[in-house]
Coordinates of C-alpha atoms and ligand atoms in Angstrom, one line a residue:
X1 CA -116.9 51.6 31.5
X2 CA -118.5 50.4 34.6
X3 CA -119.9 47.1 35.0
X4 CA -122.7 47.1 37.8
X5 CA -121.8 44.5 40.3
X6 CA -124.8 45.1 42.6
X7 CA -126.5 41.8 43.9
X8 CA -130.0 42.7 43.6
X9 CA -131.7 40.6 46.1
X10 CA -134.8 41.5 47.6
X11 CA -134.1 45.2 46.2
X12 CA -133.4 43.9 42.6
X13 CA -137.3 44.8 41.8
X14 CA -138.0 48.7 42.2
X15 CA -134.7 49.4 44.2
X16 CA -135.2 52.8 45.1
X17 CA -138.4 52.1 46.7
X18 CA -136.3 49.8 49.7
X19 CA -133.4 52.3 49.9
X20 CA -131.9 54.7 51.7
X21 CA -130.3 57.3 50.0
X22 CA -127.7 59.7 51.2
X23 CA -127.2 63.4 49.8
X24 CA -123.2 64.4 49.5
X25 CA -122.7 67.7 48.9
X26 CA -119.1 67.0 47.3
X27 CA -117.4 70.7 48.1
X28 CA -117.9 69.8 51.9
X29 CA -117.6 65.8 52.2
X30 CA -113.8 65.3 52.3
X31 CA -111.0 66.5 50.4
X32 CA -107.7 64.8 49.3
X33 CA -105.8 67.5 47.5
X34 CA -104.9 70.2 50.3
X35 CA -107.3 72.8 48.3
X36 CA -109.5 72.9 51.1
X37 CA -112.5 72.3 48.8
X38 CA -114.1 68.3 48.9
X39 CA -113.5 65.9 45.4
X40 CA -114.8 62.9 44.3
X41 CA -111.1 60.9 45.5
X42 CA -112.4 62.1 49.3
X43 CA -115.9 60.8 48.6
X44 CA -114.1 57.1 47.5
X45 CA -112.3 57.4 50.9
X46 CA -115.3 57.8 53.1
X47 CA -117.2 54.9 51.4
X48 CA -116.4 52.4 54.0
X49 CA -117.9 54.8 56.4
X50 CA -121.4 55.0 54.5
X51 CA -120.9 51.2 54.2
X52 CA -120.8 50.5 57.8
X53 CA -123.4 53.0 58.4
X54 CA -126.1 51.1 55.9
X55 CA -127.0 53.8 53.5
X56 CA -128.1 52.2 50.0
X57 CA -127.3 54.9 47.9
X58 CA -125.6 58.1 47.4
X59 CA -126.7 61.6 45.3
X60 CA -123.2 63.5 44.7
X61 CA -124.9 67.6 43.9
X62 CA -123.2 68.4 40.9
X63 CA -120.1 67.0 39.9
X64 CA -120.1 68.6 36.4
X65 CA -117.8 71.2 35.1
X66 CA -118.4 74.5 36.2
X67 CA -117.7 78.1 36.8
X68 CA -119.3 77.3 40.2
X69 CA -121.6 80.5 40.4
X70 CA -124.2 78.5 42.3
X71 CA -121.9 75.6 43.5
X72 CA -122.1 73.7 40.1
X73 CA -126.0 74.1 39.7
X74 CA -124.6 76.6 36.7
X75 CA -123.4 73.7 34.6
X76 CA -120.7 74.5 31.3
X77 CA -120.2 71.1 30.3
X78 CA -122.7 68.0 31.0
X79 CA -120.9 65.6 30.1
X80 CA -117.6 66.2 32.5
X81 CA -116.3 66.1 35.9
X82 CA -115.4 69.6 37.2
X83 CA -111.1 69.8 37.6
X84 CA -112.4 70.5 41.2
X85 CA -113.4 67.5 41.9
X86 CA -111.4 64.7 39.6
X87 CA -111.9 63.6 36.4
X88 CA -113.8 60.8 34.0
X89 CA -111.0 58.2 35.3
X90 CA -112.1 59.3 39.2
X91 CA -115.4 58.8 38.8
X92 CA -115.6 55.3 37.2
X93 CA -113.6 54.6 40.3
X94 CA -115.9 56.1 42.6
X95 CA -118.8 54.1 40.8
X96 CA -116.7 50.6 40.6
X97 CA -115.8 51.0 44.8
X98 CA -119.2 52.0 45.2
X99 CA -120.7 49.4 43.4
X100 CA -118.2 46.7 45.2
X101 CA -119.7 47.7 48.1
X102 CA -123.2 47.6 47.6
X103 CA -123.9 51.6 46.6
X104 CA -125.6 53.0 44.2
X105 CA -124.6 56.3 42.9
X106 CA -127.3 59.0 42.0
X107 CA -126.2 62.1 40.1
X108 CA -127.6 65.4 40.4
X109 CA -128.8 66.9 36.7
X110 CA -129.7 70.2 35.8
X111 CA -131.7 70.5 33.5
X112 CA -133.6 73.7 33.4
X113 CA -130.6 76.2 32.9
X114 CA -127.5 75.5 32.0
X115 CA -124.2 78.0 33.4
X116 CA -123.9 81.2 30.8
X117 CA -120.5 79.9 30.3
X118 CA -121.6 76.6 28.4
X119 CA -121.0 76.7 24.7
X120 CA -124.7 76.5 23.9
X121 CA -125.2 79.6 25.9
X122 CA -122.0 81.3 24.1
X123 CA -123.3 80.6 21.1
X124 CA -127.2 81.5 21.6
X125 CA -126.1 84.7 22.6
X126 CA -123.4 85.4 20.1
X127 CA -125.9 86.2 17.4
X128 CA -129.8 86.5 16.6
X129 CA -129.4 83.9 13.8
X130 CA -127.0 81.5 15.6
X131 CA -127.4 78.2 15.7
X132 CA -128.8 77.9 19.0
X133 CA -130.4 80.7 19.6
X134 CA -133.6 78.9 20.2
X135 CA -131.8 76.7 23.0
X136 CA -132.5 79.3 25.4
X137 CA -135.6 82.0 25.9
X138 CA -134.5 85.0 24.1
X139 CA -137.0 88.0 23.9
X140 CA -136.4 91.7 21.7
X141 CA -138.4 94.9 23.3
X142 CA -137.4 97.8 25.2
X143 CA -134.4 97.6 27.3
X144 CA -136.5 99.9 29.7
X145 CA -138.6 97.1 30.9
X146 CA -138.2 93.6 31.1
X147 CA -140.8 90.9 29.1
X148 CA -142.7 90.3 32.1
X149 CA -142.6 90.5 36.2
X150 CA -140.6 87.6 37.0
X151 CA -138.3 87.3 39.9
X152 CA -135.2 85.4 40.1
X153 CA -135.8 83.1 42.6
X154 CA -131.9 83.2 44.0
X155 CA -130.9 86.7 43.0
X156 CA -133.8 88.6 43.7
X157 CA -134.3 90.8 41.2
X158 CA -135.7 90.6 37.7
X159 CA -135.4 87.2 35.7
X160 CA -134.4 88.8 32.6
X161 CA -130.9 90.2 31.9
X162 CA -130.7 92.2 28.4
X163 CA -127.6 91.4 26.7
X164 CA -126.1 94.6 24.8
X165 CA -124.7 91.4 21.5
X166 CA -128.3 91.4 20.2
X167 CA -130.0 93.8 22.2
X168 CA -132.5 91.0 23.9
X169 CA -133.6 89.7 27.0
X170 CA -132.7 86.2 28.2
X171 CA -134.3 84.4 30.7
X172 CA -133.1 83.0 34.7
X173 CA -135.5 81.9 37.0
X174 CA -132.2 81.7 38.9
X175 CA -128.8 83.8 39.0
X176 CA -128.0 86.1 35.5
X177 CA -125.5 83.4 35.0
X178 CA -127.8 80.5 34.7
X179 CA -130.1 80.8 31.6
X180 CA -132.7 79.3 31.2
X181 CA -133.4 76.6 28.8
X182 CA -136.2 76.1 26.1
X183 CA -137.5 72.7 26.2
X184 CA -139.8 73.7 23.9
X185 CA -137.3 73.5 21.3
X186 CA -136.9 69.7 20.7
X187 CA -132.8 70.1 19.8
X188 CA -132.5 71.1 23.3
X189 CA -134.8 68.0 24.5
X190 CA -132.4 65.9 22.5
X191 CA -129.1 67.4 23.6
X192 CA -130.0 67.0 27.2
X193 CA -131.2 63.2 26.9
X194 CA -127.9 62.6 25.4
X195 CA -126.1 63.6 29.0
X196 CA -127.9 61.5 30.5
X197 CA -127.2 58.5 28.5
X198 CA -123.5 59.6 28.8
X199 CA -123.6 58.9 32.5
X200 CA -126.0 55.8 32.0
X201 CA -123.3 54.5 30.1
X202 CA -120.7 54.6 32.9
X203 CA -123.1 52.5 35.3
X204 CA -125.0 56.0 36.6
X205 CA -127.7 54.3 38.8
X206 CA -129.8 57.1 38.5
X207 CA -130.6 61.2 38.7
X208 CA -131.4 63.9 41.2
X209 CA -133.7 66.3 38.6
X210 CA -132.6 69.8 39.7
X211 CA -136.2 71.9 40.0
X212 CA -137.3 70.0 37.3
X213 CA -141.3 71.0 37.3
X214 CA -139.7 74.5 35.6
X215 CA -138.7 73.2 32.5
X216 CA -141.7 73.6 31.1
X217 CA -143.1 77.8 31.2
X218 CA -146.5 78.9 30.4
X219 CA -147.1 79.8 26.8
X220 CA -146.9 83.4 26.2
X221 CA -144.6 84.0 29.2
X222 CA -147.9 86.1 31.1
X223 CA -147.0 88.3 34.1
X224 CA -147.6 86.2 36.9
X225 CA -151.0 87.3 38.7
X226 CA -149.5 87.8 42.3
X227 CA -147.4 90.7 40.9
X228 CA -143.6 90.9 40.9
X229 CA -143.7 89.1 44.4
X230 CA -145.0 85.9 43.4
X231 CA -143.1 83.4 43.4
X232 CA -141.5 82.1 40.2
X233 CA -140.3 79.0 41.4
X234 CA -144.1 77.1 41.9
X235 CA -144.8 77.2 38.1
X236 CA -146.6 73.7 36.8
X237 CA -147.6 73.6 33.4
X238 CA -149.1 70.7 31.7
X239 CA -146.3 70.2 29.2
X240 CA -143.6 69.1 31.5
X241 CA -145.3 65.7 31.8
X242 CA -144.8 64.8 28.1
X243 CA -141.1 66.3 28.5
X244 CA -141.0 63.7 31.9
X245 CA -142.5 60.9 29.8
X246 CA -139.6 61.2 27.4
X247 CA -136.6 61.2 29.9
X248 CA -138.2 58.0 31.5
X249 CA -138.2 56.5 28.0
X250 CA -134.1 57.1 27.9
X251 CA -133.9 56.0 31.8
X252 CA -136.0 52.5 30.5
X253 CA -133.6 52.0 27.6
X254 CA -131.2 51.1 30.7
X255 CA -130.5 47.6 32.7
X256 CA -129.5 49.2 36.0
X257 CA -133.2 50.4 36.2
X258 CA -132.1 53.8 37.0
X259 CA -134.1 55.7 39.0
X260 CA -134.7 59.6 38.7
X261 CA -135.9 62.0 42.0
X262 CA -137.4 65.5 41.1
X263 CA -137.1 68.5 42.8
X264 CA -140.2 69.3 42.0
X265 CA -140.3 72.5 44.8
X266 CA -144.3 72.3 44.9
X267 CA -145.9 72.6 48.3
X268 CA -148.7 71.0 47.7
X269 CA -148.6 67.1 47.2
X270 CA -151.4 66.7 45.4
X271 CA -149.4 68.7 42.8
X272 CA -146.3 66.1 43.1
X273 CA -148.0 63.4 43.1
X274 CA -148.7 64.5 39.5
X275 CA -145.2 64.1 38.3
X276 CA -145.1 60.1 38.7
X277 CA -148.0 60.2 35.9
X278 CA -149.3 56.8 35.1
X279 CA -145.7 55.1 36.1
X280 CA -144.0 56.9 33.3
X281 CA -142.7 60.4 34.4
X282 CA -140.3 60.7 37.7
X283 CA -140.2 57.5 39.9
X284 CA -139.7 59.4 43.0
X285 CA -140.1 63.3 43.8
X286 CA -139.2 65.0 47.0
X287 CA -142.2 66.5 49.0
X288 CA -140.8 69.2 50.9
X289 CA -144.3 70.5 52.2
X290 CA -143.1 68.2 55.5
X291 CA -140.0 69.7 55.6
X292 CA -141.3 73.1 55.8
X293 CA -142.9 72.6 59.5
X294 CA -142.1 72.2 63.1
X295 CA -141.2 69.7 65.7
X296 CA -144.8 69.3 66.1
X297 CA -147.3 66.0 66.5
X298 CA -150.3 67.9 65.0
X299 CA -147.6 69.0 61.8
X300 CA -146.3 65.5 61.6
X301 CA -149.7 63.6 61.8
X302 CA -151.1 66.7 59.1
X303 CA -148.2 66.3 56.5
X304 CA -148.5 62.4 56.8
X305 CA -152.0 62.0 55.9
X306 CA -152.0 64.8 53.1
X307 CA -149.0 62.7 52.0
X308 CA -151.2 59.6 52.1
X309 CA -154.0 61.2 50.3
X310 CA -151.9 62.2 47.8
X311 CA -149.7 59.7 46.7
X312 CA -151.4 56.3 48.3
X313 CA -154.4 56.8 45.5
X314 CA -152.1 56.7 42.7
X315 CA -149.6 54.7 43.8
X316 CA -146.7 57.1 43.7
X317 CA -144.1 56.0 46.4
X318 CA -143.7 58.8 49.1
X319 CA -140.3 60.2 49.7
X320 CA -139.0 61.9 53.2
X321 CA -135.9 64.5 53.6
X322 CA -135.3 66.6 56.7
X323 CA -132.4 68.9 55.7
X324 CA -130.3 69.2 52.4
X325 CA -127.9 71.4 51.1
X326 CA -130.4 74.7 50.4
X327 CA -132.0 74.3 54.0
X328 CA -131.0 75.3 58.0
X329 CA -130.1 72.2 59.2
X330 CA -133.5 70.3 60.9
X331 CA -131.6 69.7 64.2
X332 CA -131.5 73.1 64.3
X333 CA -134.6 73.9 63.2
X334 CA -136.1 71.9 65.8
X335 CA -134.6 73.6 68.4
X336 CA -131.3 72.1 68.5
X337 CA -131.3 69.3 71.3
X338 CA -129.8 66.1 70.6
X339 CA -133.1 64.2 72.2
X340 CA -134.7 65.8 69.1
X341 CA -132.1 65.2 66.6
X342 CA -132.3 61.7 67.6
X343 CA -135.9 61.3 67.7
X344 CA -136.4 63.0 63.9
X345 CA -133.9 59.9 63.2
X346 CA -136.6 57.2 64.1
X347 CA -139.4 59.5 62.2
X348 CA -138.1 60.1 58.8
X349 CA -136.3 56.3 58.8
X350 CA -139.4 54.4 59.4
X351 CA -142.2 56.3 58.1
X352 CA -143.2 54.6 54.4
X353 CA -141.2 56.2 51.5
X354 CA -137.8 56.4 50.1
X355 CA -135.9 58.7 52.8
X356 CA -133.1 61.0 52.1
X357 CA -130.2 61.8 54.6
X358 CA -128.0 64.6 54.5
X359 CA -124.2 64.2 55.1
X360 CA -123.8 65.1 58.3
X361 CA -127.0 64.3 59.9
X362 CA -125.7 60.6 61.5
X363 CA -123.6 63.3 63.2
X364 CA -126.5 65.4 64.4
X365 CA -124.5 68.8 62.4
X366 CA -126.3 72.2 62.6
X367 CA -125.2 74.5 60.7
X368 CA -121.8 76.6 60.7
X369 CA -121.9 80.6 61.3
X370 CA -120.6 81.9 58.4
X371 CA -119.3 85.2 58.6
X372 CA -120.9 87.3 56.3
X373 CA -117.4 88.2 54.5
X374 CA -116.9 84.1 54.1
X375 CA -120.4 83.4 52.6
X376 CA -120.0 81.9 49.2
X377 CA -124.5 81.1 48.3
X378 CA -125.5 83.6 45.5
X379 CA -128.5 83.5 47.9
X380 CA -126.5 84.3 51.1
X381 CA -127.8 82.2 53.4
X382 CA -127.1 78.3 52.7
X383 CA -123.6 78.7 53.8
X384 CA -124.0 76.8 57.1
X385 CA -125.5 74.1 56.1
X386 CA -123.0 73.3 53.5
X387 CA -119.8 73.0 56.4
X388 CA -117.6 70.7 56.0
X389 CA -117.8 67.0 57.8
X390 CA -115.4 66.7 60.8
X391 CA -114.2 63.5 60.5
X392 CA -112.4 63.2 63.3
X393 CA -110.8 65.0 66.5
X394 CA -107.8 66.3 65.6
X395 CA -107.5 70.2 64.6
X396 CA -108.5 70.0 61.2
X397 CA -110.6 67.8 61.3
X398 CA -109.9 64.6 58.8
X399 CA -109.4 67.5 56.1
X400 CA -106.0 68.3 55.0
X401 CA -106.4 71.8 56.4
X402 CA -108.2 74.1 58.9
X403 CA -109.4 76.9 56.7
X404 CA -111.4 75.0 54.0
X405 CA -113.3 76.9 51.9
X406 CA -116.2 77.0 54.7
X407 CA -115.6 76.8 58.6
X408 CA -116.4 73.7 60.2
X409 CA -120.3 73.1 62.5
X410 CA -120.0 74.2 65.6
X411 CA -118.8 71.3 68.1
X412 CA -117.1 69.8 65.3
X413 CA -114.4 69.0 68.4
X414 CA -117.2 66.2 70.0
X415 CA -119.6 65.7 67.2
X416 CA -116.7 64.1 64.7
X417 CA -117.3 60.6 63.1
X418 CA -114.2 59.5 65.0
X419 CA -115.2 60.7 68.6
X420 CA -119.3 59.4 68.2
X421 CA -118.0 55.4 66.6
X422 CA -115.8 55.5 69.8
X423 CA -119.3 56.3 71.9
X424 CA -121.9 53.3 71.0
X425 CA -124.4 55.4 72.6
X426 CA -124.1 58.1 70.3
X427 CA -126.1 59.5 67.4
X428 CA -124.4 58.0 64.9
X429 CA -124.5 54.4 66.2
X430 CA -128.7 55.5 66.2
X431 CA -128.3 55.7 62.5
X432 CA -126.9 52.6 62.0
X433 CA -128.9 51.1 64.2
X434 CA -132.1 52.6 62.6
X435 CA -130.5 51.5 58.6
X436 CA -130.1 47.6 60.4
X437 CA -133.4 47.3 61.6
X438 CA -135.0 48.6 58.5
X439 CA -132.9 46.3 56.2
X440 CA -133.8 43.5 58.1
X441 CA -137.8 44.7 58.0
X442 CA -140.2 44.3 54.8
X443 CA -142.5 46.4 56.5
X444 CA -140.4 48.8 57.1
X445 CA -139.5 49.2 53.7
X446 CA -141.8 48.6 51.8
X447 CA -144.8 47.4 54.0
X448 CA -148.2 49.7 54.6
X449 CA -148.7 52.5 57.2
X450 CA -151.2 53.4 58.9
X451 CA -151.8 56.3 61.6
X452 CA -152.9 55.3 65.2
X453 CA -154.8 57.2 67.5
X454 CA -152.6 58.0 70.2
X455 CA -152.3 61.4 72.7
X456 CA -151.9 64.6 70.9
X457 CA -148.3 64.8 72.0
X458 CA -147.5 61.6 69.8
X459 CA -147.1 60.3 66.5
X460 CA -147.5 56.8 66.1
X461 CA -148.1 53.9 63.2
X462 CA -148.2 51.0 62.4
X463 CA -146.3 49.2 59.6
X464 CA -147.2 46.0 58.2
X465 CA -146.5 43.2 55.4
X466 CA -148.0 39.9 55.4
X467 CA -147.6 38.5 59.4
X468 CA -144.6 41.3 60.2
X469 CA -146.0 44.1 62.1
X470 CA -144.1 47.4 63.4
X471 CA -145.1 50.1 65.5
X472 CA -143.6 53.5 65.5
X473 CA -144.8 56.4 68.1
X474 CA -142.5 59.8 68.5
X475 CA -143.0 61.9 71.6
X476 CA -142.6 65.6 70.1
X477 CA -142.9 67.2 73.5
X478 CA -141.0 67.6 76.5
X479 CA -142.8 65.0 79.0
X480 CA -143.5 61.8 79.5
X481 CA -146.5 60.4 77.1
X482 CA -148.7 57.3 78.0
X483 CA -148.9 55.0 74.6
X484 CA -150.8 51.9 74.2
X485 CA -149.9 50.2 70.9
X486 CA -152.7 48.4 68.9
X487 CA -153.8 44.5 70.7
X488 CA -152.1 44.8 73.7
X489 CA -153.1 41.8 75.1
X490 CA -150.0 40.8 73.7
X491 CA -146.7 41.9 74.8
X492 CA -144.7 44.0 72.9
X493 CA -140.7 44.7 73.2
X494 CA -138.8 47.8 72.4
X495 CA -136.8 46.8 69.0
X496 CA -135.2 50.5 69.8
X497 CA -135.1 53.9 71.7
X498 CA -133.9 56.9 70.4
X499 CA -132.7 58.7 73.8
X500 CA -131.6 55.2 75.6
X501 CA -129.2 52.4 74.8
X502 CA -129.0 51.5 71.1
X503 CA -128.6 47.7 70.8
X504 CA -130.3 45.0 69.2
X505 CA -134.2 43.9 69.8
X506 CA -133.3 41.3 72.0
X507 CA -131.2 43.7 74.7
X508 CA -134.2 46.3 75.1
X509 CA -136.9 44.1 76.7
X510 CA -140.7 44.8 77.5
X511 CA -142.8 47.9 76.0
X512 CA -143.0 49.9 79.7
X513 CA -146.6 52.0 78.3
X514 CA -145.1 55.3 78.3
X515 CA -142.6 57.4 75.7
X516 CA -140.1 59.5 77.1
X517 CA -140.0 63.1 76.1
X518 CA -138.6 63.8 72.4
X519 CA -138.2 60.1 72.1
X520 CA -139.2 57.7 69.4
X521 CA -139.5 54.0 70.1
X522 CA -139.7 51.1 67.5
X523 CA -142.1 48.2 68.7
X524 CA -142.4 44.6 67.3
X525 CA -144.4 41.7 69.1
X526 CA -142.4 39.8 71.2
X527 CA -141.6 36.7 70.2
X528 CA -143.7 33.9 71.6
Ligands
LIG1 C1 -132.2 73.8 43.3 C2 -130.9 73.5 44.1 C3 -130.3 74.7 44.6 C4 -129.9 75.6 43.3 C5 -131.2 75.8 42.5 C6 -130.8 76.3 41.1 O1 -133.1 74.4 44.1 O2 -131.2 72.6 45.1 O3 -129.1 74.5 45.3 O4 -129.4 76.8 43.8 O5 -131.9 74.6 42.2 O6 -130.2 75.3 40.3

């Protein structure tokens, strides 16, 4: 077993609320066995690189064993590492380095649906009176017509898949190989609290709660009202706050205050905001309504006050992700210029809330074409966003081979770690920059944020704890925008500049009034 050898510092209290955490998709990070698929030996080789880049944290996606139908989100055994990607012995490693190093590690759990290979599942199925038959949502009727007009929300057809051994329907809000299961059931409740003690055990600093607002389904199982279209995936039910206040009970009984992050794939935040009840349900939960709009000031300022009216009242900490493993990367979305990349860099890394990187991002990645014969996504179209890193220049890449079990981003022959360290101009080198200056900050951390009136074109704030003040403003268009930042009678200097030089405060000098196009600019008072 592990022992934590984090310093706490000024992170000790509420950790997750100061850090940055970084997503690894571990198929596509960095591979150290020739297979051409990622494993958790390649993800203890790149830790020096998230070191010197300043991330506090890291979520691995799914690790456990699996027949990898949906990439590991089909899990057969919780409580082991997939021969894929290493073993018990690998990972205790990859938590002790970590942990040397400063890095927390963050697992991604699954728990409503479980792969139909795991021996619950085997045994739920084998028999109406098994001993687990009530793990999963079983229903008898005509094999005509399925219980009700749910869609699987990957596949895209039915939710229910009859099973000829008892003539019954099971239920997937996701592929026919990842049943559903019923928290009702309080055996099931149990059994999955267990796996996550297991990992709390070997110094797991916390959990990525894979579309975890599901876990509890509306009594009765009605048709949902928007026909078979609807969409099965925004279902909210009271219940799964009692279910939440029980898994923070197990996270509680642990010293490493572990923290948990739901997927709670809600659009609306007043509805997530909801899943941090009184302090007692999830500490953080992703609020992907931002993520779902454009490289726009009007969407920005819009999806940061809703955020603010949602979560400020209640005191539930905000959290900010641009791209992950199940979306088109954001530089992409956005267009696909670098000024842009960079400028989304300074947003999500200084705006108040926990914010989540994607590998690949310091890079400025879009995604891989996939050819539609390579594709690998039961949904068929998150293949390019789950490339593989390019480490460096050479042909393959920092990876042991050149056909890995994806193709590599497109420009993967400049944009490699190794060619933008060498550049201290480039993207990467932002990153870093951006991680420094908000390490260094309590009010970019953890301080309060308020919206200034600025042009349309801009986005701006202000941050603040006790005497330290910050000013942020992003220039989402393509021209120059005049900004005046709050009192300024008194000078301000440019701490950084997403398209210029990145350096420290000192080297960037006076505030000149204006932000370049699809810039952002980090301001402090200049020192008197
Ligand atoms: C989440 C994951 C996604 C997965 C799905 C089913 O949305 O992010 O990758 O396919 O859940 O587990």
């Amino acid at each position: 077993m592990t022992t934590p050898t984090l310093d706490g510092g000024s992170a000790a209290g509420d950790w997750w609320k100061h850090a940055t955490i970084y997503q690894i998709y571990p198929r596509s990070f960095c591979d150290t066995t020739g297979n051409g698929v990622g494993d958790l030996g390649g993800v203890i080789d790149r830790l020096d690189h998230l070191a010197w880049l300043g991330v506090d944290a890291i979520w691995l996606s799914p690790i456990f064993t699996s027949p990898m139908v949906d990439h590991g989100y089909d899990v057969a055994d919780y409580c082991d590492v997939d021969p894929l990607f290493g073993d018990l012995d690998t990972f205790d490693r990859l938590v002790a380095e970590a942990h040397r190093r400063g890095i927390r590690v963050v697992l991604d759990w699954v728990p409503n649906h479980t792969s139909d290979r795991h021996p619950w599942f085997v045994d739920s199925r084998s028999s109406r009176t098994a001993a687990r038959r009530a793990w999963y949502v079983w229903r008898e009727g005509s094999r005509e017509r399925p219980p009700n007009n749910w869609m699987s929300a990957l596949s895209g057809g039915s939710a229910w898949t009859w099973d000829e051994t008892t003539s019954a329907w099971y239920l997937h809000l996701f592929t026919p190989e990842q049943p559903d299961l019923d928290w009702s059931n309080s055996e099931v409740r149990e059994a999955m609290h267990e796996t996550l003690r297991f990992w709390l055990d070997r110094g797991v600093d916390g959990f990525r709660m894979d579309v975890v607002h599901l876990i509890a389904k509306p009594d009765g199982l009605p048709d949902l009202p928007g026909g078979p279209g609807d969409v099965v995936i925004h279902i909210d039910e009271p219940e799964v706050h009692g279910y939440l206040r029980a898994i923070r009970s197990v996270l509680d009984e642990y010293p490493q205050q572990p923290m948990s992050v739901g997927e709670v794939y809600l659009l609306d935040p007043t509805r997530v905001a909801e899943y941090y009840g009184d302090h007692d349900e999830l500490h953080l939960s992703f609020n992907f309504s931002a993520l779902h709009g454009r490289w726009d000031a009007g969407h920005w300022r819009a999806a940061i006050r809703s955020a603010q009216r949602a979560f400020d009242p209640v005191e539930a900490w905000p959290t900010w992700v641009l791209s992950n493993h199940d979306q088109t990367r954001h530089r992409q979305r956005y267009g696909g210029s670098e000024r842009v990349a960079r400028a989304a860099a300074v947003l999500l890394l200084t705006l108040r809330g926990t914010p989540f990187l994607y590998a690949g991002e310091e890079l400025g990645l879009v995604d891989a074409e996939v050819p539609p014969e390579q594709r690998h996504d039961p949904a068929g179209r998150r293949d390019g966003c789950r490339a593989p890193i390019p480490w460096d220049a050479s042909s393959t890449h920092g990876w042991r081979r050149s056909d890995n079990w994806l193709p590599f981003p497109p420009e993967a022959g400049d944009r490699n770690l190794e060619t933008l360290r060498n550049d201290p101009a480039s993207i990467v080198h932002l990153y870093r920059a951006l991680l420094r200056i908000r390490r260094q900050s309590t009010a970019l951390r953890v301080g309060s944020m308020e919206l200034i009136d600025a042009d349309p074109a801009l986005v701006a704030w202000e941050r603040t704890a006790g005497d330290e003040r910050v000013v942020v403003a992003i220039n989402m268009t393509d021209r120059p925008v005049p900004f005046e930042p709050p009192d300024h009678s008194s000078p301000w200097t440019v701490a950084l500049e997403s398209s210029g030089a990145v350096g420290e405060r000192s080297s960037l000098g006076e505030y000149p009034g204006a932000i370049a196009e699809q810039s952002g600019v980090v301001l402090v008072p200049a020192a008197t």
